[in-house]
PDB file of C-alpha atoms in Angstrom:
ATOM      1  CA  MET A   1     130.695 130.006  76.896  1.00 42.00           C
ATOM      2  CA  ILE A   2     129.457 128.053  79.921  1.00 42.00           C
ATOM      3  CA  ASN A   3     125.948 128.798  81.090  1.00 38.00           C
ATOM      4  CA  HIS A   4     125.459 128.149  84.803  1.00 39.00           C
ATOM      5  CA  LYS A   5     121.824 127.608  85.648  1.00 36.00           C
ATOM      6  CA  ARG A   6     120.775 127.513  89.240  1.00 35.00           C
ATOM      7  CA  LYS A   7     118.104 125.005  90.134  1.00 35.00           C
ATOM      8  CA  LEU A   8     115.432 126.177  92.497  1.00 33.00           C
ATOM      9  CA  PRO A   9     114.021 123.707  95.024  1.00 34.00           C
ATOM     10  CA  SER A  10     110.550 122.288  94.445  1.00 33.00           C
ATOM     11  CA  PRO A  11     107.787 123.826  96.525  1.00 35.00           C
ATOM     12  CA  ALA A  12     106.925 121.837  99.659  1.00 37.00           C
ATOM     13  CA  CYS A  13     103.327 121.249  98.555  1.00 40.00           C
ATOM     14  CA  GLY A  14     104.315 120.011  95.132  1.00 40.00           C
ATOM     15  CA  GLY A  15     102.385 120.551  91.978  1.00 43.00           C
ATOM     16  CA  GLY A  16     101.738 119.137  88.561  1.00 44.00           C
ATOM     17  CA  ALA A  17     100.982 115.539  87.714  1.00 46.00           C
ATOM     18  CA  GLY A  18     104.295 114.327  89.117  1.00 53.00           C
ATOM     19  CA  GLY A  19     103.764 116.411  92.206  1.00 55.00           C
ATOM     20  CA  GLY A  20     105.758 116.258  95.325  1.00 59.00           C
ATOM     21  CA  GLY A  21     108.101 118.577  97.070  1.00 79.00           C
ATOM     22  CA  ARG A  22     110.833 117.250  99.316  1.00 80.00           C
ATOM     23  CA  LEU A  23     108.541 116.731 102.314  1.00 79.00           C
ATOM     24  CA  GLN A  24     105.931 114.960 100.248  1.00 77.00           C
ATOM     25  CA  VAL A  25     108.482 112.670  98.593  1.00 77.00           C
ATOM     26  CA  ALA A  26     109.872 111.794 102.028  1.00 77.00           C
ATOM     27  CA  ARG A  27     106.340 111.049 103.267  1.00 72.00           C
ATOM     28  CA  ALA A  28     105.693 108.844 100.209  1.00 70.00           C
ATOM     29  CA  ARG A  29     108.916 106.903 100.930  1.00 75.00           C
ATOM     30  CA  GLN A  30     107.816 106.445 104.527  1.00 77.00           C
ATOM     31  CA  LEU A  31     104.410 105.152 103.406  1.00 72.00           C
ATOM     32  CA  ARG A  32     106.073 102.707 100.982  1.00 71.00           C
ATOM     33  CA  SER A  33     108.238 101.291 103.746  1.00 72.00           C
ATOM     34  CA  ASN A  34     105.240 100.954 106.113  1.00 77.00           C
ATOM     35  CA  SER A  35     102.750  99.345 103.728  1.00 88.00           C
ATOM     36  CA  THR A  36      99.668  97.629 105.085  1.00 93.00           C
ATOM     37  CA  GLU A  37      99.168  93.926 104.477  1.00 96.00           C
ATOM     38  CA  ALA A  38      96.511  94.754 101.863  1.00 97.00           C
ATOM     39  CA  GLU A  39      98.868  97.165 100.051  1.00 96.00           C
ATOM     40  CA  GLN A  40     101.623  94.545 100.014  1.00 97.00           C
ATOM     41  CA  ARG A  41      99.230  91.927  98.652  1.00 98.00           C
ATOM     42  CA  LEU A  42      97.924  94.122  95.827  1.00 98.00           C
ATOM     43  CA  TRP A  43     101.428  95.407  95.026  1.00 98.00           C
ATOM     44  CA  TYR A  44     102.567  91.808  94.463  1.00 98.00           C
ATOM     45  CA  PHE A  45     100.156  91.613  91.496  1.00 98.00           C
ATOM     46  CA  LEU A  46     100.681  95.151  90.161  1.00 98.00           C
ATOM     47  CA  ARG A  47     104.462  95.526  90.370  1.00 97.00           C
ATOM     48  CA  ALA A  48     107.054  94.967  87.658  1.00 96.00           C
ATOM     49  CA  HIS A  49     104.576  95.090  84.751  1.00 96.00           C
ATOM     50  CA  ARG A  50     102.933  91.863  86.026  1.00 95.00           C
ATOM     51  CA  PHE A  51      99.403  93.156  85.576  1.00 97.00           C
ATOM     52  CA  MET A  52      98.479  93.444  81.899  1.00 97.00           C
ATOM     53  CA  GLY A  53     102.009  94.692  81.158  1.00 96.00           C
ATOM     54  CA  LEU A  54     101.227  98.041  82.822  1.00 97.00           C
ATOM     55  CA  LYS A  55     103.592 100.116  84.936  1.00 97.00           C
ATOM     56  CA  PHE A  56     102.082 100.910  88.329  1.00 98.00           C
ATOM     57  CA  LYS A  57     103.698 103.078  90.980  1.00 97.00           C
ATOM     58  CA  ARG A  58     102.846 102.993  94.672  1.00 97.00           C
ATOM     59  CA  GLN A  59     102.552 105.820  97.182  1.00 94.00           C
ATOM     60  CA  LYS A  60     103.052 108.340  94.388  1.00 95.00           C
ATOM     61  CA  PRO A  61     102.717 112.100  94.965  1.00 95.00           C
ATOM     62  CA  ILE A  62     100.248 113.728  92.561  1.00 95.00           C
ATOM     63  CA  GLY A  63      99.774 117.409  93.213  1.00 94.00           C
ATOM     64  CA  ARG A  64      99.407 117.813  96.959  1.00 92.00           C
ATOM     65  CA  TYR A  65      98.140 114.264  97.450  1.00 94.00           C
ATOM     66  CA  ILE A  66      99.835 110.881  97.737  1.00 93.00           C
ATOM     67  CA  VAL A  67      97.913 108.082  96.038  1.00 97.00           C
ATOM     68  CA  ASP A  68      98.220 104.410  96.973  1.00 96.00           C
ATOM     69  CA  PHE A  69      98.717 103.098  93.409  1.00 98.00           C
ATOM     70  CA  VAL A  70      98.728 104.822  90.036  1.00 98.00           C
ATOM     71  CA  CYS A  71      99.145 103.769  86.442  1.00 98.00           C
ATOM     72  CA  LEU A  72      99.882 106.949  84.485  1.00 96.00           C
ATOM     73  CA  GLN A  73      98.770 105.277  81.240  1.00 93.00           C
ATOM     74  CA  PRO A  74      95.677 105.032  81.349  1.00 94.00           C
ATOM     75  CA  LYS A  75      95.519 107.506  84.287  1.00 97.00           C
ATOM     76  CA  LEU A  76      94.103 105.048  86.808  1.00 98.00           C
ATOM     77  CA  ILE A  77      94.430 105.490  90.570  1.00 99.00           C
ATOM     78  CA  ILE A  78      93.714 102.657  93.000  1.00 98.00           C
ATOM     79  CA  GLU A  79      93.050 103.528  96.625  1.00 96.00           C
ATOM     80  CA  LEU A  80      92.842 101.043  99.490  1.00 96.00           C
ATOM     81  CA  ASP A  81      90.791 102.154 102.449  1.00 91.00           C
ATOM     82  CA  GLY A  82      90.890 100.907 106.014  1.00 89.00           C
ATOM     83  CA  SER A  83      88.429 101.607 108.793  1.00 78.00           C
ATOM     84  CA  GLN A  84      89.808 105.154 109.281  1.00 70.00           C
ATOM     85  CA  HIS A  85      88.366 106.211 105.927  1.00 58.00           C
ATOM     86  CA  ALA A  86      84.813 106.027 107.249  1.00 62.00           C
ATOM     87  CA  THR A  87      85.566 109.205 109.231  1.00 69.00           C
ATOM     88  CA  GLN A  88      87.218 111.145 106.409  1.00 80.00           C
ATOM     89  CA  GLU A  89      84.620 110.886 103.654  1.00 83.00           C
ATOM     90  CA  ASN A  90      84.623 114.639 102.977  1.00 87.00           C
ATOM     91  CA  TYR A  91      88.415 114.716 102.567  1.00 88.00           C
ATOM     92  CA  ASP A  92      88.330 111.702 100.237  1.00 89.00           C
ATOM     93  CA  GLN A  93      85.534 113.257  98.182  1.00 92.00           C
ATOM     94  CA  GLN A  94      87.412 116.550  97.688  1.00 94.00           C
ATOM     95  CA  ARG A  95      90.634 114.680  96.929  1.00 94.00           C
ATOM     96  CA  ASP A  96      88.848 112.495  94.355  1.00 96.00           C
ATOM     97  CA  LEU A  97      87.267 115.532  92.689  1.00 97.00           C
ATOM     98  CA  TRP A  98      90.671 117.228  92.366  1.00 97.00           C
ATOM     99  CA  LEU A  99      92.295 114.085  90.928  1.00 98.00           C
ATOM    100  CA  GLN A 100      89.381 113.503  88.536  1.00 98.00           C
ATOM    101  CA  SER A 101      89.672 117.103  87.338  1.00 98.00           C
ATOM    102  CA  ARG A 102      93.224 116.153  86.272  1.00 98.00           C
ATOM    103  CA  GLY A 103      91.882 113.267  84.184  1.00 97.00           C
ATOM    104  CA  PHE A 104      92.388 110.395  86.631  1.00 98.00           C
ATOM    105  CA  GLN A 105      89.862 107.630  87.191  1.00 98.00           C
ATOM    106  CA  ILE A 106      89.795 106.350  90.781  1.00 98.00           C
ATOM    107  CA  LEU A 107      88.953 102.887  92.044  1.00 98.00           C
ATOM    108  CA  ARG A 108      88.519 102.380  95.799  1.00 96.00           C
ATOM    109  CA  PHE A 109      88.628  99.078  97.617  1.00 97.00           C
ATOM    110  CA  TRP A 110      88.417  98.208 101.285  1.00 96.00           C
ATOM    111  CA  ASN A 111      91.516  96.512 102.710  1.00 96.00           C
ATOM    112  CA  ASN A 112      89.483  93.408 103.587  1.00 97.00           C
ATOM    113  CA  GLN A 113      88.360  93.103  99.932  1.00 98.00           C
ATOM    114  CA  VAL A 114      91.992  92.867  98.834  1.00 98.00           C
ATOM    115  CA  LEU A 115      92.798  90.359 101.565  1.00 98.00           C
ATOM    116  CA  THR A 116      89.792  88.086 101.017  1.00 98.00           C
ATOM    117  CA  GLU A 117      88.715  88.639  97.386  1.00 98.00           C
ATOM    118  CA  ILE A 118      91.913  89.434  95.473  1.00 98.00           C
ATOM    119  CA  GLN A 119      90.733  87.852  92.210  1.00 98.00           C
ATOM    120  CA  ALA A 120      87.529  89.938  92.215  1.00 98.00           C
ATOM    121  CA  VAL A 121      89.592  93.085  92.895  1.00 98.00           C
ATOM    122  CA  LEU A 122      91.962  92.267  90.027  1.00 98.00           C
ATOM    123  CA  ASP A 123      89.009  91.586  87.728  1.00 98.00           C
ATOM    124  CA  LEU A 124      87.513  95.011  88.531  1.00 98.00           C
ATOM    125  CA  ILE A 125      90.864  96.717  87.921  1.00 98.00           C
ATOM    126  CA  ARG A 126      91.248  94.839  84.610  1.00 98.00           C
ATOM    127  CA  HIS A 127      87.732  95.856  83.560  1.00 97.00           C
ATOM    128  CA  GLU A 128      88.501  99.526  84.322  1.00 97.00           C
ATOM    129  CA  VAL A 129      91.830  99.420  82.450  1.00 97.00           C
ATOM    130  CA  LEU A 130      90.096  97.982  79.392  1.00 96.00           C
ATOM    131  CA  ALA A 131      87.358 100.626  79.607  1.00 96.00           C
ATOM    132  CA  LEU A 132      89.952 103.423  79.801  1.00 94.00           C
ATOM    133  CA  SER A 133      92.200 102.078  77.049  1.00 87.00           C
ATOM    134  CA  PRO A 134      91.429 102.808  73.419  1.00 80.00           C
ATOM    135  CA  ALA A 135      90.908  99.653  71.391  1.00 70.00           C
ATOM    136  CA  PRO A 136      93.872  98.899  69.133  1.00 66.00           C
ATOM    137  CA  SER A 137      93.175  99.393  65.460  1.00 58.00           C
ATOM    138  CA  PRO A 138      92.738  96.147  63.487  1.00 59.00           C
ATOM    139  CA  ALA A 139      95.647  97.153  61.244  1.00 53.00           C
ATOM    140  CA  SER A 140      98.039  97.335  64.202  1.00 47.00           C
ATOM    141  CA  GLY A 141      98.209  93.565  64.525  1.00 48.00           C
ATOM    142  CA  ARG A 142      97.763  93.650  68.284  1.00 49.00           C
ATOM    143  CA  GLY A 143      95.147  91.372  69.732  1.00 49.00           C
ATOM    144  CA  GLU A 144      93.039  91.705  72.826  1.00 45.00           C
ATOM    145  CA  PRO A 145      95.047  91.726  76.059  1.00 47.00           C
ATOM    146  CA  SER A 146      94.934  88.589  78.172  1.00 48.00           C
ATOM    147  CA  LEU A 147      92.143  88.493  80.712  1.00 43.00           C
ATOM    148  CA  GLN A 148      93.924  86.054  83.038  1.00 50.00           C
ATOM    149  CA  ALA A 149      95.468  87.391  86.220  1.00 50.00           C
ATOM    150  CA  GLU A 150      98.992  86.281  86.821  1.00 49.00           C
ATOM    151  CA  GLU A 151      99.128  84.726  90.257  1.00 47.00           C
TER     152      GLU A 151
END
């Protein structure tokens, strides 16, 4: 017997860790195609498992928010802020609290930091990844991850 299941559309506000209804996914696509220079620069280092072998996603819906960059293992979000963020501190604070309540750690950098101090930014991200990652057991045979950024 054939069982026909009808799929219901996702809610517009999204939900869950993957998040994102149709409108939010469309907005995330738009943000990806209109990246700032700082986002493009950081993405060059994070994309395609280039950074410590980790899989980062950009402009990813999580719940009702869209984050700049996320690595789901080890639940690290990276946000790049321009001058407009000085006026939306309250929004950012509430957003961060909601994301942290879901187990995410958030790193924030100013756009000019990424553009002028990329190695320092990558070092801070690496430090946070190592702090969030459990140390491999000695019996596993895996060594410490490389601390050199791939340029």
